[in-house]
Amino acid sequence: SSSIKHLLVLRKVLCFVHTLRLVSKFHSKNIQRMKQALKTYKTMEKYIINSFDYEYSNGIVEGINNVVSWIQDNNFYYMPASNDNHNSFRGGLLSHSLNVAHIALKAWESDIKKNKYTIDEVPHDSAVIASLLHDICKCLVYSYNGKRWIKDSKQYERGHGTRSVEIITNEIGFHLTPQEVIAIKYHDKSIDIDYKRDEDFKAKCDEFYAVEPLLKLVHRADRDSYSLFSVHHKYKRHRYFFPSAMHTR
């Protein structure tokens, strides 16, 4: 086992050296991004080298901090989950996300006890991440005009599952596992815009839904939360809709 560990470390070092050579090569061609990458390496060289020797890292904490900073900067806590349906009140997106996570985790515990899948197949963290962030793009979709919430149709040119994955991975830089990507991207299933107009998306969604337990878990929790708040829609809107308290940045 010691030999295998050393081989793995050696592979990491060789990959790292190869990457540095590529960076230096492109740096000589005056490519701005490569210049920035080389500058970052020089600044963080000590910590990068330490990562080969130690298993501990603050990468996970930094990733979480990036998510928190992004949702704070983009009014995630104040946006609705829809403009005329479930959770269509100030703070509705946060409420919906927490409800989906709560329902998903309850279902996850039940499924684990019933041996429907193992913890390795659907990790607890994945259930939390996928259910909490499945609708993250919606904080960029709605605005308040003084009377009601308005949806920006340009933000819905693509399905919100696909857009949420793009925001998490590209804009925030948070690493998602392949299962988490699938669960978020296809969670809306037949309701998603891409599902209705893109045959390839539809085929992949149906294929993944048959074999990916995390996708089924998030989809089921989302539908249950949607149904719950649709039943009590008028009551919830009357009680929690406070447009005068709307915050913008």
JSON list of N, CA, C and O in Angstrom, two decimals, residues 129-155:
[
{"chain": "A", "resi": 129, "resn": "ILE", "atom": "N", "xyz": [-26.31, 19.14, -1.19]},
{"chain": "A", "resi": 129, "resn": "ILE", "atom": "CA", "xyz": [-25.86, 20.09, -2.21]},
{"chain": "A", "resi": 129, "resn": "ILE", "atom": "C", "xyz": [-26.86, 20.19, -3.36]},
{"chain": "A", "resi": 129, "resn": "ILE", "atom": "O", "xyz": [-27.26, 21.29, -3.77]},
{"chain": "A", "resi": 130, "resn": "ALA", "atom": "N", "xyz": [-27.25, 19.04, -3.90]},
{"chain": "A", "resi": 130, "resn": "ALA", "atom": "CA", "xyz": [-28.14, 19.04, -5.07]},
{"chain": "A", "resi": 130, "resn": "ALA", "atom": "C", "xyz": [-29.52, 19.63, -4.74]},
{"chain": "A", "resi": 130, "resn": "ALA", "atom": "O", "xyz": [-30.10, 20.37, -5.55]},
{"chain": "A", "resi": 131, "resn": "SER", "atom": "N", "xyz": [-30.04, 19.32, -3.55]},
{"chain": "A", "resi": 131, "resn": "SER", "atom": "CA", "xyz": [-31.37, 19.82, -3.20]},
{"chain": "A", "resi": 131, "resn": "SER", "atom": "C", "xyz": [-31.35, 21.30, -2.84]},
{"chain": "A", "resi": 131, "resn": "SER", "atom": "O", "xyz": [-32.30, 22.04, -3.17]},
{"chain": "A", "resi": 132, "resn": "LEU", "atom": "N", "xyz": [-30.31, 21.77, -2.21]},
{"chain": "A", "resi": 132, "resn": "LEU", "atom": "CA", "xyz": [-30.24, 23.19, -1.83]},
{"chain": "A", "resi": 132, "resn": "LEU", "atom": "C", "xyz": [-29.97, 24.10, -3.03]},
{"chain": "A", "resi": 132, "resn": "LEU", "atom": "O", "xyz": [-30.48, 25.23, -3.09]},
{"chain": "A", "resi": 133, "resn": "LEU", "atom": "N", "xyz": [-29.20, 23.62, -4.01]},
{"chain": "A", "resi": 133, "resn": "LEU", "atom": "CA", "xyz": [-28.77, 24.48, -5.11]},
{"chain": "A", "resi": 133, "resn": "LEU", "atom": "C", "xyz": [-29.48, 24.21, -6.42]},
{"chain": "A", "resi": 133, "resn": "LEU", "atom": "O", "xyz": [-29.13, 24.79, -7.44]},
{"chain": "A", "resi": 134, "resn": "HIS", "atom": "N", "xyz": [-30.51, 23.36, -6.41]},
{"chain": "A", "resi": 134, "resn": "HIS", "atom": "CA", "xyz": [-31.13, 22.96, -7.67]},
{"chain": "A", "resi": 134, "resn": "HIS", "atom": "C", "xyz": [-31.77, 24.12, -8.43]},
{"chain": "A", "resi": 134, "resn": "HIS", "atom": "O", "xyz": [-31.88, 24.09, -9.65]},
{"chain": "A", "resi": 135, "resn": "ASP", "atom": "N", "xyz": [-32.21, 25.16, -7.72]},
{"chain": "A", "resi": 135, "resn": "ASP", "atom": "CA", "xyz": [-32.88, 26.31, -8.36]},
{"chain": "A", "resi": 135, "resn": "ASP", "atom": "C", "xyz": [-32.08, 27.60, -8.21]},
{"chain": "A", "resi": 135, "resn": "ASP", "atom": "O", "xyz": [-32.65, 28.70, -8.28]},
{"chain": "A", "resi": 136, "resn": "ILE", "atom": "N", "xyz": [-30.79, 27.52, -8.03]},
{"chain": "A", "resi": 136, "resn": "ILE", "atom": "CA", "xyz": [-30.00, 28.70, -7.69]},
{"chain": "A", "resi": 136, "resn": "ILE", "atom": "C", "xyz": [-30.08, 29.79, -8.77]},
{"chain": "A", "resi": 136, "resn": "ILE", "atom": "O", "xyz": [-29.97, 30.98, -8.48]},
{"chain": "A", "resi": 137, "resn": "CYS", "atom": "N", "xyz": [-30.31, 29.40, -10.02]},
{"chain": "A", "resi": 137, "resn": "CYS", "atom": "CA", "xyz": [-30.35, 30.39, -11.09]},
{"chain": "A", "resi": 137, "resn": "CYS", "atom": "C", "xyz": [-31.55, 31.33, -10.98]},
{"chain": "A", "resi": 137, "resn": "CYS", "atom": "O", "xyz": [-31.56, 32.41, -11.58]},
{"chain": "A", "resi": 138, "resn": "LYS", "atom": "N", "xyz": [-32.56, 30.95, -10.21]},
{"chain": "A", "resi": 138, "resn": "LYS", "atom": "CA", "xyz": [-33.78, 31.75, -10.14]},
{"chain": "A", "resi": 138, "resn": "LYS", "atom": "C", "xyz": [-33.57, 33.10, -9.46]},
{"chain": "A", "resi": 138, "resn": "LYS", "atom": "O", "xyz": [-34.42, 33.99, -9.61]},
{"chain": "A", "resi": 139, "resn": "CYS", "atom": "N", "xyz": [-32.48, 33.26, -8.74]},
{"chain": "A", "resi": 139, "resn": "CYS", "atom": "CA", "xyz": [-32.26, 34.57, -8.12]},
{"chain": "A", "resi": 139, "resn": "CYS", "atom": "C", "xyz": [-31.87, 35.62, -9.16]},
{"chain": "A", "resi": 139, "resn": "CYS", "atom": "O", "xyz": [-31.83, 36.82, -8.87]},
{"chain": "A", "resi": 140, "resn": "LEU", "atom": "N", "xyz": [-31.59, 35.18, -10.40]},
{"chain": "A", "resi": 140, "resn": "LEU", "atom": "CA", "xyz": [-31.28, 36.12, -11.49]},
{"chain": "A", "resi": 140, "resn": "LEU", "atom": "C", "xyz": [-32.47, 36.31, -12.43]},
{"chain": "A", "resi": 140, "resn": "LEU", "atom": "O", "xyz": [-32.38, 37.06, -13.39]},
{"chain": "A", "resi": 141, "resn": "VAL", "atom": "N", "xyz": [-33.58, 35.65, -12.15]},
{"chain": "A", "resi": 141, "resn": "VAL", "atom": "CA", "xyz": [-34.71, 35.60, -13.08]},
{"chain": "A", "resi": 141, "resn": "VAL", "atom": "C", "xyz": [-35.77, 36.65, -12.78]},
{"chain": "A", "resi": 141, "resn": "VAL", "atom": "O", "xyz": [-36.37, 37.21, -13.69]},
{"chain": "A", "resi": 142, "resn": "TYR", "atom": "N", "xyz": [-36.01, 36.95, -11.49]},
{"chain": "A", "resi": 142, "resn": "TYR", "atom": "CA", "xyz": [-37.16, 37.77, -11.11]},
{"chain": "A", "resi": 142, "resn": "TYR", "atom": "C", "xyz": [-36.78, 39.17, -10.63]},
{"chain": "A", "resi": 142, "resn": "TYR", "atom": "O", "xyz": [-35.71, 39.38, -10.05]},
{"chain": "A", "resi": 143, "resn": "SER", "atom": "N", "xyz": [-37.69, 40.09, -10.86]},
{"chain": "A", "resi": 143, "resn": "SER", "atom": "CA", "xyz": [-37.56, 41.45, -10.33]},
{"chain": "A", "resi": 143, "resn": "SER", "atom": "C", "xyz": [-38.95, 41.91, -9.90]},
{"chain": "A", "resi": 143, "resn": "SER", "atom": "O", "xyz": [-39.96, 41.38, -10.37]},
{"chain": "A", "resi": 144, "resn": "TYR", "atom": "N", "xyz": [-39.00, 42.91, -9.02]},
{"chain": "A", "resi": 144, "resn": "TYR", "atom": "CA", "xyz": [-40.27, 43.40, -8.49]},
{"chain": "A", "resi": 144, "resn": "TYR", "atom": "C", "xyz": [-40.57, 44.77, -9.07]},
{"chain": "A", "resi": 144, "resn": "TYR", "atom": "O", "xyz": [-39.73, 45.68, -9.00]},
{"chain": "A", "resi": 145, "resn": "ASN", "atom": "N", "xyz": [-41.73, 44.95, -9.66]},
{"chain": "A", "resi": 145, "resn": "ASN", "atom": "CA", "xyz": [-42.06, 46.22, -10.32]},
{"chain": "A", "resi": 145, "resn": "ASN", "atom": "C", "xyz": [-42.92, 47.15, -9.47]},
{"chain": "A", "resi": 145, "resn": "ASN", "atom": "O", "xyz": [-43.44, 48.14, -9.96]},
{"chain": "A", "resi": 146, "resn": "GLY", "atom": "N", "xyz": [-43.07, 46.83, -8.18]},
{"chain": "A", "resi": 146, "resn": "GLY", "atom": "CA", "xyz": [-43.90, 47.65, -7.30]},
{"chain": "A", "resi": 146, "resn": "GLY", "atom": "C", "xyz": [-45.26, 47.04, -7.04]},
{"chain": "A", "resi": 146, "resn": "GLY", "atom": "O", "xyz": [-45.93, 47.39, -6.07]},
{"chain": "A", "resi": 147, "resn": "LYS", "atom": "N", "xyz": [-45.67, 46.11, -7.93]},
{"chain": "A", "resi": 147, "resn": "LYS", "atom": "CA", "xyz": [-46.96, 45.45, -7.76]},
{"chain": "A", "resi": 147, "resn": "LYS", "atom": "C", "xyz": [-46.84, 43.93, -7.74]},
{"chain": "A", "resi": 147, "resn": "LYS", "atom": "O", "xyz": [-47.53, 43.26, -6.98]},
{"chain": "A", "resi": 148, "resn": "ARG", "atom": "N", "xyz": [-45.96, 43.41, -8.56]},
{"chain": "A", "resi": 148, "resn": "ARG", "atom": "CA", "xyz": [-45.84, 41.96, -8.65]},
{"chain": "A", "resi": 148, "resn": "ARG", "atom": "C", "xyz": [-44.44, 41.58, -9.13]},
{"chain": "A", "resi": 148, "resn": "ARG", "atom": "O", "xyz": [-43.67, 42.42, -9.59]},
{"chain": "A", "resi": 149, "resn": "TRP", "atom": "N", "xyz": [-44.15, 40.29, -9.03]},
{"chain": "A", "resi": 149, "resn": "TRP", "atom": "CA", "xyz": [-42.87, 39.78, -9.50]},
{"chain": "A", "resi": 149, "resn": "TRP", "atom": "C", "xyz": [-42.94, 39.57, -11.02]},
{"chain": "A", "resi": 149, "resn": "TRP", "atom": "O", "xyz": [-43.90, 39.03, -11.54]},
{"chain": "A", "resi": 150, "resn": "ILE", "atom": "N", "xyz": [-41.89, 40.00, -11.71]},
{"chain": "A", "resi": 150, "resn": "ILE", "atom": "CA", "xyz": [-41.79, 39.88, -13.16]},
{"chain": "A", "resi": 150, "resn": "ILE", "atom": "C", "xyz": [-40.65, 38.92, -13.50]},
{"chain": "A", "resi": 150, "resn": "ILE", "atom": "O", "xyz": [-39.55, 39.02, -12.93]},
{"chain": "A", "resi": 151, "resn": "LYS", "atom": "N", "xyz": [-40.91, 38.01, -14.43]},
{"chain": "A", "resi": 151, "resn": "LYS", "atom": "CA", "xyz": [-39.89, 37.06, -14.86]},
{"chain": "A", "resi": 151, "resn": "LYS", "atom": "C", "xyz": [-39.18, 37.56, -16.11]},
{"chain": "A", "resi": 151, "resn": "LYS", "atom": "O", "xyz": [-39.82, 37.97, -17.06]},
{"chain": "A", "resi": 152, "resn": "ASP", "atom": "N", "xyz": [-37.85, 37.54, -16.09]},
{"chain": "A", "resi": 152, "resn": "ASP", "atom": "CA", "xyz": [-37.05, 37.94, -17.24]},
{"chain": "A", "resi": 152, "resn": "ASP", "atom": "C", "xyz": [-36.97, 36.76, -18.20]},
{"chain": "A", "resi": 152, "resn": "ASP", "atom": "O", "xyz": [-36.29, 35.77, -17.93]},
{"chain": "A", "resi": 153, "resn": "SER", "atom": "N", "xyz": [-37.65, 36.85, -19.32]},
{"chain": "A", "resi": 153, "resn": "SER", "atom": "CA", "xyz": [-37.72, 35.73, -20.27]},
{"chain": "A", "resi": 153, "resn": "SER", "atom": "C", "xyz": [-36.35, 35.39, -20.85]},
{"chain": "A", "resi": 153, "resn": "SER", "atom": "O", "xyz": [-36.10, 34.24, -21.23]},
{"chain": "A", "resi": 154, "resn": "LYS", "atom": "N", "xyz": [-35.44, 36.37, -20.92]},
{"chain": "A", "resi": 154, "resn": "LYS", "atom": "CA", "xyz": [-34.11, 36.11, -21.47]},
{"chain": "A", "resi": 154, "resn": "LYS", "atom": "C", "xyz": [-33.34, 35.13, -20.60]},
{"chain": "A", "resi": 154, "resn": "LYS", "atom": "O", "xyz": [-32.50, 34.37, -21.09]},
{"chain": "A", "resi": 155, "resn": "GLN", "atom": "N", "xyz": [-33.60, 35.16, -19.29]},
{"chain": "A", "resi": 155, "resn": "GLN", "atom": "CA", "xyz": [-32.93, 34.25, -18.38]},
{"chain": "A", "resi": 155, "resn": "GLN", "atom": "C", "xyz": [-33.48, 32.83, -18.50]},
{"chain": "A", "resi": 155, "resn": "GLN", "atom": "O", "xyz": [-32.91, 31.89, -17.96]}
]
